[in-house]
Short mmCIF file of C-alpha atoms and ligand atoms in Angstrom, two decimals:
data_model
loop_
_atom_site.label_atom_id
_atom_site.label_comp_id
_atom_site.label_asym_id
_atom_site.label_seq_id
_atom_site.Cartn_x
_atom_site.Cartn_y
_atom_site.Cartn_z
CA MET L 3 10.74 45.93 88.56
CA ALA L 4 8.67 49.05 89.35
CA GLU L 5 5.17 48.35 90.60
CA PHE L 6 3.60 50.88 88.22
CA ASP L 7 4.35 51.98 84.68
CA LEU L 8 3.53 55.57 85.56
CA VAL L 9 2.51 57.50 88.66
CA ILE L 10 0.70 60.83 88.61
CA ARG L 11 2.02 62.52 91.68
CA GLY L 12 0.63 65.19 93.96
CA GLY L 13 -2.60 66.13 92.16
CA THR L 14 -6.16 66.51 93.39
CA VAL L 15 -8.18 63.64 92.01
CA VAL L 16 -11.77 64.57 91.16
CA THR L 17 -14.49 62.08 90.26
CA GLY L 18 -18.22 62.61 89.80
CA THR L 19 -18.65 62.33 93.58
CA ASP L 20 -15.30 62.70 95.37
CA ILE L 21 -12.25 64.89 95.73
CA MET L 22 -9.04 63.27 97.05
CA ARG L 23 -5.42 64.31 97.39
CA CYS L 24 -3.59 61.18 96.24
CA ASP L 25 -1.24 59.73 93.66
CA VAL L 26 -2.58 57.65 90.77
CA GLY L 27 -0.68 54.46 89.92
CA ILE L 28 -1.09 53.19 86.37
CA ARG L 29 -0.26 49.70 85.21
CA ALA L 30 -0.92 48.19 81.76
CA GLY L 31 -3.11 51.13 80.74
CA ARG L 32 -5.38 50.93 83.77
CA ILE L 33 -5.66 52.61 87.11
CA ALA L 34 -4.03 50.24 89.60
CA ALA L 35 -3.78 52.34 92.79
CA LEU L 36 -5.02 55.53 94.42
CA ALA L 37 -2.81 56.17 97.42
CA ASP L 38 -0.09 58.33 98.94
CA HIS L 39 3.59 58.11 97.96
CA LEU L 40 3.35 55.68 95.06
CA ASP L 41 6.57 54.85 93.25
CA ALA L 42 7.32 54.21 89.60
CA ALA L 43 10.14 54.55 87.10
CA GLU L 44 8.17 57.34 85.42
CA THR L 45 6.20 60.06 87.19
CA LEU L 46 4.09 62.99 86.08
CA ASP L 47 3.96 65.93 88.42
CA ALA L 48 0.39 67.14 89.04
CA ASP L 49 1.12 69.51 91.89
CA GLY L 50 -1.49 72.31 91.85
CA LEU L 51 -3.52 70.52 89.19
CA LEU L 52 -6.80 68.63 89.17
CA VAL L 53 -6.74 65.04 87.92
CA LEU L 54 -10.01 64.38 86.09
CA PRO L 55 -11.38 61.42 84.11
CA GLY L 56 -10.79 61.87 80.38
CA GLY L 57 -13.72 63.54 78.64
CA VAL L 58 -16.30 61.29 77.02
CA ASP L 59 -17.96 63.05 74.08
CA THR L 60 -21.02 61.07 73.05
CA HIS L 61 -22.07 63.29 70.15
CA CYS L 62 -19.58 64.15 67.44
CA HIS L 63 -19.69 63.96 63.69
CA LEU L 64 -16.38 62.77 62.26
CA ALA L 65 -15.89 61.79 58.62
CA GLN L 66 -19.63 61.22 58.40
CA PRO L 67 -20.78 60.79 54.80
CA TRP L 68 -23.59 63.01 53.52
CA PRO L 69 -26.39 61.72 51.31
CA GLU L 70 -25.78 64.54 48.81
CA GLY L 71 -22.07 63.59 48.52
CA GLY L 72 -19.06 64.62 50.59
CA ARG L 73 -18.52 64.03 54.28
CA ASP L 74 -17.82 65.89 57.52
CA GLU L 75 -14.42 67.52 57.21
CA GLU L 76 -13.05 66.35 60.54
CA SER L 77 -11.40 62.94 60.11
CA PHE L 78 -10.82 60.41 62.87
CA ILE L 79 -7.17 61.51 62.96
CA SER L 80 -7.75 65.28 63.13
CA GLY L 81 -10.73 64.68 65.42
CA SER L 82 -8.55 62.64 67.78
CA ILE L 83 -5.96 65.42 67.86
CA ALA L 84 -8.62 68.01 68.70
CA SER L 85 -10.08 65.69 71.34
CA PHE L 86 -6.75 65.12 73.08
CA ALA L 87 -5.95 68.84 72.89
CA GLY L 88 -9.17 69.56 74.79
CA GLY L 89 -9.01 66.71 77.33
CA THR L 90 -11.41 64.26 75.65
CA THR L 91 -10.30 60.64 75.34
CA SER L 92 -13.39 58.78 74.05
CA ALA L 93 -16.01 59.73 71.49
CA ILE L 94 -19.16 58.29 70.01
CA CYS L 95 -19.56 59.26 66.35
CA PHE L 96 -22.21 58.54 63.73
CA SER L 97 -22.44 55.83 61.17
CA SER L 98 -25.08 57.07 58.74
CA GLN L 99 -27.59 55.11 56.70
CA PHE L 100 -28.75 56.53 53.36
CA LYS L 101 -32.46 56.34 52.66
CA GLY L 102 -33.27 53.36 50.46
CA HIS L 103 -29.94 51.68 51.18
CA PRO L 104 -28.97 49.00 53.68
CA ILE L 105 -26.94 50.09 56.69
CA ARG L 106 -24.02 47.89 55.67
CA ASP L 107 -23.49 49.98 52.50
CA THR L 108 -22.06 52.82 54.58
CA LEU L 109 -21.06 51.06 57.83
CA THR L 110 -18.15 49.03 56.42
CA ASP L 111 -16.55 52.09 54.87
CA TYR L 112 -17.12 54.07 58.08
CA GLN L 113 -15.52 51.35 60.21
CA ALA L 114 -12.47 51.46 57.95
CA ARG L 115 -12.17 55.25 58.36
CA ALA L 116 -12.60 55.03 62.12
CA SER L 117 -9.78 52.50 62.39
CA SER L 118 -7.31 55.41 62.07
CA ALA L 119 -8.58 56.98 65.33
CA MET L 120 -6.16 57.68 68.15
CA MET L 121 -8.86 58.10 70.79
CA ASP L 122 -11.19 55.27 71.78
CA TYR L 123 -14.48 55.38 69.94
CA SER L 124 -17.87 53.88 69.30
CA PHE L 125 -20.76 54.59 66.94
CA HIS L 126 -24.38 55.59 67.02
CA GLN L 127 -26.14 54.18 63.98
CA ILE L 128 -28.34 56.76 62.21
CA ILE L 129 -31.53 55.17 60.92
CA THR L 130 -33.07 57.07 58.00
CA ASP L 131 -35.10 54.24 56.53
CA ALA L 132 -37.05 51.95 58.84
CA SER L 133 -37.49 49.23 56.21
CA ASP L 134 -38.31 45.65 57.18
CA ALA L 135 -34.75 44.54 56.48
CA VAL L 136 -33.33 47.32 58.66
CA ILE L 137 -35.77 46.67 61.50
CA HIS L 138 -35.63 42.87 61.50
CA GLU L 139 -32.12 42.07 60.32
CA GLU L 140 -29.75 45.01 60.39
CA ILE L 141 -30.61 46.55 63.79
CA PRO L 142 -30.28 43.18 65.62
CA ALA L 143 -26.96 42.58 63.83
CA LEU L 144 -25.65 46.02 64.82
CA ILE L 145 -26.56 45.48 68.44
CA ALA L 146 -24.90 42.07 68.43
CA ALA L 147 -21.77 43.81 67.08
CA GLY L 148 -21.68 46.20 70.06
CA ILE L 149 -23.40 49.25 68.55
CA ARG L 150 -25.94 49.87 71.29
CA SER L 151 -27.33 53.26 70.27
CA LEU L 152 -29.47 54.38 67.35
CA LYS L 153 -29.97 57.95 66.19
CA VAL L 154 -33.08 59.31 64.56
CA PHE L 155 -33.87 62.75 63.18
CA LEU L 156 -37.36 64.20 63.43
CA THR L 157 -36.30 66.86 60.91
CA TYR L 158 -33.80 67.38 58.00
CA ASP L 159 -34.44 66.24 54.48
CA PRO L 160 -33.66 63.45 53.61
CA LEU L 161 -32.89 62.07 57.04
CA TYR L 162 -36.09 62.57 58.99
CA LEU L 163 -38.49 59.85 60.15
CA ASP L 164 -42.23 60.26 60.44
CA ASP L 165 -44.02 59.12 63.61
CA ARG L 166 -44.74 55.61 62.31
CA GLN L 167 -41.10 55.06 61.29
CA TYR L 168 -39.90 56.43 64.61
CA LEU L 169 -42.23 54.01 66.44
CA ARG L 170 -40.75 51.14 64.44
CA VAL L 171 -37.21 52.11 65.45
CA LEU L 172 -38.24 52.50 69.09
CA SER L 173 -39.85 49.05 68.98
CA ALA L 174 -36.78 47.42 67.44
CA ALA L 175 -34.57 49.05 70.08
CA ARG L 176 -36.89 47.76 72.83
CA ARG L 177 -36.85 44.21 71.46
CA HIS L 178 -33.08 44.00 71.10
CA GLY L 179 -31.74 46.39 73.75
CA ALA L 180 -30.41 49.74 72.53
CA LEU L 181 -30.74 53.40 73.46
CA VAL L 182 -32.44 55.67 70.91
CA THR L 183 -31.11 59.22 70.58
CA VAL L 184 -33.35 61.82 68.99
CA HIS L 185 -32.90 65.14 67.17
CA CYS L 186 -36.09 66.98 68.14
CA GLU L 187 -37.40 69.64 65.77
CA ASN L 188 -40.66 69.63 63.80
CA TYR L 189 -39.86 68.94 60.13
CA GLU L 190 -43.07 70.29 58.56
CA ALA L 191 -43.14 73.44 60.69
CA ILE L 192 -39.54 74.32 59.77
CA LYS L 193 -40.19 73.64 56.10
CA TRP L 194 -43.33 75.79 56.15
CA ARG L 195 -41.64 78.71 57.87
CA SER L 196 -38.48 78.46 55.72
CA GLU L 197 -40.51 78.62 52.52
CA ALA L 198 -42.37 81.67 53.82
CA LEU L 199 -39.13 83.39 54.89
CA LEU L 200 -37.55 82.83 51.47
CA ALA L 201 -40.72 84.07 49.75
CA ALA L 202 -40.49 87.23 51.86
CA GLY L 203 -36.87 87.71 50.75
CA HIS L 204 -35.44 86.81 54.18
CA THR L 205 -32.43 84.75 53.15
CA ALA L 206 -29.57 85.92 55.42
CA PRO L 207 -27.98 83.51 57.94
CA LYS L 208 -29.88 85.04 60.88
CA TYR L 209 -33.15 83.73 59.44
CA HIS L 210 -32.02 80.21 60.26
CA ALA L 211 -33.14 80.99 63.82
CA TRP L 212 -36.43 82.45 62.58
CA SER L 213 -37.15 79.26 60.64
CA ARG L 214 -37.00 77.15 63.83
CA PRO L 215 -38.15 79.07 66.90
CA LYS L 216 -38.18 77.33 70.28
CA ILE L 217 -41.73 76.05 69.81
CA VAL L 218 -40.66 73.64 67.03
CA GLU L 219 -38.10 72.14 69.40
CA ARG L 220 -40.55 71.97 72.30
CA GLU L 221 -43.23 70.29 70.19
CA ALA L 222 -40.86 67.65 68.80
CA THR L 223 -39.36 67.01 72.24
CA HIS L 224 -42.83 66.42 73.64
CA ARG L 225 -43.73 64.10 70.76
CA ALA L 226 -40.43 62.18 70.89
CA ILE L 227 -40.99 61.52 74.58
CA ALA L 228 -44.70 60.67 74.24
CA LEU L 229 -44.01 58.05 71.56
CA ALA L 230 -41.09 56.61 73.53
CA GLU L 231 -43.42 56.38 76.53
CA LEU L 232 -46.00 54.60 74.39
CA VAL L 233 -43.40 51.98 73.45
CA ASP L 234 -41.67 52.06 76.86
CA GLN L 235 -38.29 52.59 75.23
CA PRO L 236 -35.47 54.60 76.87
CA ILE L 237 -34.28 57.61 74.84
CA GLN L 238 -31.84 60.49 75.02
CA ILE L 239 -32.84 63.90 73.63
CA PHE L 240 -29.96 65.49 71.77
CA HIS L 241 -28.75 69.11 71.94
CA VAL L 242 -31.43 70.77 74.08
CA SER L 243 -31.19 74.51 73.43
CA CYS L 244 -33.87 76.04 75.62
CA PRO L 245 -35.64 75.64 78.96
CA GLU L 246 -39.00 75.17 77.19
CA ALA L 247 -37.80 71.85 75.73
CA ALA L 248 -36.08 70.97 79.02
CA GLU L 249 -39.40 71.43 80.86
CA GLU L 250 -40.96 68.72 78.67
CA ILE L 251 -38.12 66.41 79.66
CA ALA L 252 -38.34 67.29 83.36
CA ARG L 253 -42.08 66.53 83.40
CA ALA L 254 -41.51 63.13 81.79
CA GLN L 255 -38.62 62.30 84.14
CA ALA L 256 -40.86 63.17 87.11
CA ARG L 257 -43.40 60.57 86.02
CA GLY L 258 -40.71 57.92 85.68
CA VAL L 259 -40.08 57.91 81.93
CA LYS L 260 -36.57 56.82 81.03
CA VAL L 261 -35.60 59.95 79.15
CA TRP L 262 -32.21 61.63 79.43
CA ALA L 263 -30.97 64.76 77.73
CA GLU L 264 -27.81 66.47 76.63
CA THR L 265 -27.00 70.06 75.86
CA CYS L 266 -23.88 71.53 74.25
CA PRO L 267 -21.40 74.40 74.86
CA GLN L 268 -22.85 76.46 71.99
CA TYR L 269 -26.11 76.90 73.90
CA PHE L 270 -24.25 78.60 76.78
CA VAL L 271 -21.99 81.03 74.92
CA LEU L 272 -23.46 81.63 71.45
CA SER L 273 -26.74 83.35 70.66
CA ALA L 274 -29.06 84.13 67.76
CA ALA L 275 -27.36 87.55 67.58
CA ASP L 276 -24.16 85.82 66.39
CA MET L 277 -26.00 84.70 63.26
CA ASP L 278 -26.65 88.37 62.52
CA ARG L 279 -22.96 89.28 62.19
CA PRO L 280 -22.07 91.29 59.07
CA GLY L 281 -21.94 89.71 55.62
CA PHE L 282 -21.77 85.93 55.55
CA GLU L 283 -20.11 85.60 58.97
CA GLY L 284 -23.36 84.56 60.62
CA ALA L 285 -22.99 81.24 58.75
CA LYS L 286 -20.23 80.26 61.20
CA PHE L 287 -22.84 79.96 63.95
CA ILE L 288 -25.59 78.10 62.11
CA CYS L 289 -26.45 74.90 63.89
CA SER L 290 -29.67 73.15 64.80
CA PRO L 291 -31.41 73.86 67.07
CA SER L 292 -30.32 77.48 66.75
CA PRO L 293 -28.38 79.19 69.52
CA ARG L 294 -30.87 81.25 71.58
CA GLY L 295 -30.05 84.06 74.07
CA PRO L 296 -29.00 84.95 77.63
CA GLU L 297 -32.37 84.10 79.16
CA GLU L 298 -32.28 80.59 77.69
CA GLN L 299 -28.65 80.18 78.76
CA ALA L 300 -29.59 80.92 82.38
CA GLY L 301 -32.56 78.53 82.09
CA LEU L 302 -30.31 75.74 80.84
CA TRP L 303 -28.00 76.14 83.84
CA GLN L 304 -31.04 75.71 86.09
CA HIS L 305 -31.92 72.48 84.29
CA ILE L 306 -28.35 71.30 84.62
CA ARG L 307 -28.53 71.88 88.37
CA ARG L 308 -31.93 70.17 88.59
CA GLY L 309 -30.48 67.19 86.72
CA THR L 310 -32.88 67.41 83.75
CA LEU L 311 -29.85 67.81 81.49
CA ASP L 312 -27.14 65.42 82.60
CA VAL L 313 -24.71 65.30 79.67
CA VAL L 314 -22.84 68.04 77.83
CA SER L 315 -21.45 66.88 74.51
CA SER L 316 -19.92 68.93 71.71
CA ASP L 317 -22.11 68.01 68.70
CA HIS L 318 -18.81 68.68 66.91
CA SER L 319 -19.61 68.95 63.25
CA GLY L 320 -19.27 71.62 60.80
CA SER L 321 -17.71 72.83 57.79
CA SER L 322 -14.88 75.24 57.15
CA TYR L 323 -15.76 78.89 56.60
CA GLU L 324 -13.39 79.48 53.67
CA GLY L 325 -13.25 77.42 50.46
CA ASN L 326 -16.14 76.00 48.54
CA VAL L 327 -16.90 72.69 50.26
CA GLY L 328 -17.91 74.00 53.70
CA LYS L 329 -20.23 76.78 54.80
CA ARG L 330 -19.93 78.37 51.33
CA ARG L 331 -20.79 75.15 49.49
CA ALA L 332 -23.77 76.85 47.85
CA GLY L 333 -21.98 80.20 47.46
CA SER L 334 -21.13 83.14 49.69
CA ASP L 335 -24.61 84.58 49.40
CA ALA L 336 -26.48 81.30 49.78
CA PRO L 337 -29.84 81.48 51.53
CA PHE L 338 -29.82 80.12 55.11
CA THR L 339 -31.58 76.94 53.93
CA LYS L 340 -28.52 75.97 51.84
CA ILE L 341 -25.83 76.65 54.44
CA PRO L 342 -24.64 73.44 56.13
CA ASN L 343 -25.57 73.15 59.81
CA GLY L 344 -23.19 72.51 62.64
CA VAL L 345 -20.35 74.02 64.64
CA PRO L 346 -17.04 72.49 65.74
CA GLY L 347 -16.40 72.09 69.47
CA LEU L 348 -14.42 68.93 70.33
CA ALA L 349 -11.50 70.79 71.91
CA ALA L 350 -13.57 73.67 73.32
CA ARG L 351 -16.14 71.55 75.21
CA LEU L 352 -14.30 71.01 78.50
CA PRO L 353 -12.75 74.50 78.78
CA ILE L 354 -16.07 76.24 78.07
CA ILE L 355 -18.13 74.13 80.45
CA PHE L 356 -15.50 74.33 83.19
CA SER L 357 -15.20 78.08 82.78
CA GLU L 358 -18.89 78.91 82.43
CA GLY L 359 -19.88 76.23 84.95
CA VAL L 360 -17.26 75.86 87.68
CA SER L 361 -15.27 79.09 87.41
CA LYS L 362 -18.43 81.22 87.28
CA GLY L 363 -20.08 79.31 90.14
CA ASN L 364 -22.93 77.63 88.24
CA ILE L 365 -21.90 74.08 89.25
CA ASP L 366 -19.25 72.41 91.40
CA VAL L 367 -16.31 70.49 90.01
CA ASN L 368 -17.86 67.06 90.70
CA HIS L 369 -20.91 68.08 88.71
CA PHE L 370 -18.60 69.16 85.88
CA VAL L 371 -17.00 65.70 85.85
CA ARG L 372 -20.41 64.04 85.78
CA LEU L 373 -21.54 66.16 82.82
CA ILE L 374 -18.52 65.67 80.62
CA ALA L 375 -17.38 62.16 81.53
CA THR L 376 -19.25 60.05 84.08
CA ASN L 377 -22.85 60.49 82.95
CA PRO L 378 -22.19 60.05 79.21
CA ALA L 379 -20.13 56.93 79.99
CA LYS L 380 -22.97 55.52 82.10
CA LEU L 381 -25.73 56.37 79.65
CA PHE L 382 -23.96 54.74 76.74
CA GLY L 383 -22.71 51.60 78.46
CA LEU L 384 -19.04 52.58 78.76
CA TYR L 385 -18.90 52.84 82.55
CA PRO L 386 -16.86 52.01 84.65
CA ARG L 387 -14.23 51.39 82.00
CA LYS L 388 -14.62 55.06 80.98
CA GLY L 389 -15.79 58.16 82.85
CA SER L 390 -14.30 57.32 86.23
CA ILE L 391 -11.10 57.31 88.24
CA ALA L 392 -11.35 53.95 89.97
CA ILE L 393 -9.23 50.83 90.33
CA GLY L 394 -9.52 48.86 87.10
CA SER L 395 -10.82 51.74 84.96
CA ASP L 396 -8.87 52.71 81.87
CA ALA L 397 -6.25 55.30 82.74
CA ASP L 398 -7.93 58.01 80.66
CA LEU L 399 -7.06 61.16 82.57
CA VAL L 400 -6.74 64.90 82.18
CA LEU L 401 -4.42 67.04 84.26
CA TRP L 402 -6.34 70.28 84.55
CA ASP L 403 -5.18 73.72 85.60
CA PRO L 404 -8.30 75.29 87.15
CA THR L 405 -6.85 78.81 87.22
CA LYS L 406 -5.23 79.10 83.81
CA LYS L 407 -6.79 81.89 81.76
CA THR L 408 -6.85 81.36 78.00
CA THR L 409 -8.33 83.19 75.05
CA ILE L 410 -9.72 80.62 72.63
CA THR L 411 -8.31 80.73 69.10
CA ASN L 412 -8.78 78.25 66.29
CA ALA L 413 -5.08 77.34 66.45
CA LEU L 414 -5.60 76.10 70.03
CA MET L 415 -8.48 73.88 68.86
CA GLN L 416 -6.07 71.82 66.67
CA GLN L 417 -8.93 70.77 64.37
CA ALA L 418 -9.23 70.48 60.58
CA ILE L 419 -12.12 72.94 60.41
CA ASP L 420 -10.70 76.40 59.71
CA TYR L 421 -12.59 78.41 62.32
CA THR L 422 -13.99 78.17 65.81
CA PRO L 423 -17.24 79.92 66.71
CA TYR L 424 -15.59 80.59 70.09
CA GLU L 425 -12.72 82.72 68.70
CA GLY L 426 -11.80 85.34 71.34
CA LEU L 427 -13.79 83.74 74.18
CA GLU L 428 -11.91 83.99 77.47
CA VAL L 429 -11.98 80.91 79.65
CA THR L 430 -10.58 80.04 83.07
CA GLY L 431 -9.43 76.42 83.33
CA TRP L 432 -7.40 74.52 80.74
CA PRO L 433 -6.04 71.00 80.14
CA VAL L 434 -2.31 70.66 80.71
CA ALA L 435 -1.94 66.97 79.84
CA THR L 436 -4.17 64.17 78.53
CA LEU L 437 -3.62 60.44 79.03
CA SER L 438 -5.34 57.73 77.03
CA ARG L 439 -5.06 54.24 78.56
CA GLY L 440 -1.93 55.39 80.39
CA ARG L 441 -0.23 56.93 77.34
CA VAL L 442 0.54 60.65 77.60
CA VAL L 443 -1.10 61.82 74.36
CA MET L 444 -1.05 65.58 75.02
CA ARG L 445 1.30 67.68 77.09
CA ASP L 446 1.28 71.49 77.12
CA GLY L 447 -0.78 71.49 73.93
CA LYS L 448 1.49 69.08 72.01
CA VAL L 449 -0.45 66.03 70.84
CA GLN L 450 1.46 62.84 70.21
CA ALA L 451 -0.23 59.54 69.33
CA GLU L 452 -0.13 56.91 66.63
CA PRO L 453 -2.98 56.83 64.08
CA GLY L 454 -4.85 53.58 64.66
CA SER L 455 -4.00 53.38 68.36
CA GLY L 456 -7.61 54.08 69.38
CA GLN L 457 -9.82 51.11 70.24
CA PHE L 458 -13.38 50.43 69.13
CA LEU L 459 -15.56 50.29 72.24
CA ALA L 460 -18.04 47.46 71.74
CA ARG L 461 -20.94 47.91 74.13
CA GLY L 462 -22.94 45.10 75.73
CA ALA L 463 -26.34 45.14 77.47
CA TYR L 464 -26.63 47.44 80.51
CA ASP L 465 -29.22 48.54 82.98
CA MET L 466 -30.05 52.06 81.79
CA ILE L 467 -31.47 50.82 78.49
CA ARG L 468 -33.78 48.27 80.09
CA PRO L 469 -37.47 49.25 79.61
CA THR L 470 -39.45 50.15 82.74
CA GLY L 471 -42.25 47.66 82.10
CA ASN L 472 -44.87 50.44 82.25
CA LEU L 473 -47.00 50.08 79.12
CA PRO L 474 -50.43 51.57 78.40
CA ASP L 475 -52.96 48.81 79.23
CA GLY L 476 -50.01 46.48 79.77
CA PHE L 477 -49.97 45.67 76.03
CA ASP L 478 -46.54 45.42 74.39
CA ALA L 479 -47.21 46.45 70.78
CA SER L 480 -43.47 46.39 70.04
CA GLN L 481 -43.64 42.57 69.92
CA TYR L 482 -45.97 42.71 66.88
CA PRO L 483 -43.92 44.70 64.39
O1 URP M 526 -26.55 71.64 63.40
C1 URP M 526 -26.18 70.56 63.83
N1 URP M 526 -26.44 70.22 65.07
N2 URP M 526 -25.50 69.75 63.02
C2 URP M 526 -25.05 68.47 63.27
C3 URP M 526 -26.10 67.45 62.96
C4 URP M 526 -27.10 67.35 64.07
O2 URP M 526 -28.22 67.79 63.90
O3 URP M 526 -26.77 66.84 65.13
ZN1 ZN M 527 -29.07 66.83 65.66
ZN1 ZN M 528 -25.18 66.25 65.86
#
């Protein structure tokens, strides 16, 4: 009997820290050997290719129900296909609570939808209503069930939490052991500016950016961190779009606060000018925070290199451009306040960050692996099962051609959403094959996997979410909810 089920032969294995020329032996879905001249009945030739850990995308909205009715268009099946096409093998998606309702009302249905996934997956639980039952019963139950991250919005009607509600969620997370992820924009400031813009007749998509300038992100980032520091609760700041917000994070990190931060591909290759394209086309680029400009893009690369921003996720969400359920839900001349937010990016994430990062000399290839796989796996309690190429880790791998030039089209994204905001973008570096737990699930762009073959990734306690113990006056207010 062959020692391995599959051997990847002749590639250059890249982890977050190392580069090695060796074969990878896979047995029972896991990495069993890293050595020269391994033998197996089946081999995959990786000559001239990089062998990377499968991408871990810790921020994507799949089949997520909306309070006003409807749900994100990307299902767990189409989302898995897009993920595999782009070299991602695990994703953390969002189970949403509706204000005034228990979490379980939406969670059970969401779990059923997710069971069709082909990639491995977990959930963040969105908390929109910090009621006593949610804080004292439902959050502990979620954590016991392996959902170790909570998501809160500091903006968006009807999702946002005020400071007191946010403090209650932070305290519950501290008591029971979970990471809190935060969407940082100032709700009242955006509302105030949006109303003024509409009153002035400024309704076109480009005014989305005007409604939420960088200062509303910087203020909310500062406040999110300050309140987390008050509670001594680890947090991750979602989708940082500008160096001004990143500076707030860097300052807190320097004084020892457990705050981490992600950014997304859209903040490196899209800009506010895209929202000013003719007619309704600007709607394709509306997401929050808004894409900024070249100066901010350069500033974000600096914060990536400094380590302020240590995860790049897709924030894949979005709505088709054509039809009447997506971007045009409120009509083709809807004011910017009625156009759904979000852009798709599951399949584009790795190619864009490799191309803009490694191919253009902003980061090295190990740093790329850390951003798209190792760091997200560590931060969300999936490491070393995910995010690494090590003995015993799941054989989630991408064979990557670092020189292949590709022009991004929506067809290549293999997603349900009918457009990509990256249409026509030229990238250098492309996935040639994707393996999920040793199964070849994508080869030369062809995705093949069984719906339901993905596994739910239950997450236990881990070190990064442990509080620091530094509390103002040493008093732990979180114990007196
Ligand atoms: O505009 C965005 N980012 N839409 C997705 C929801 C969110 O805020 O993460
Ligand atoms: Zn958000
Ligand atoms: Zn999001």
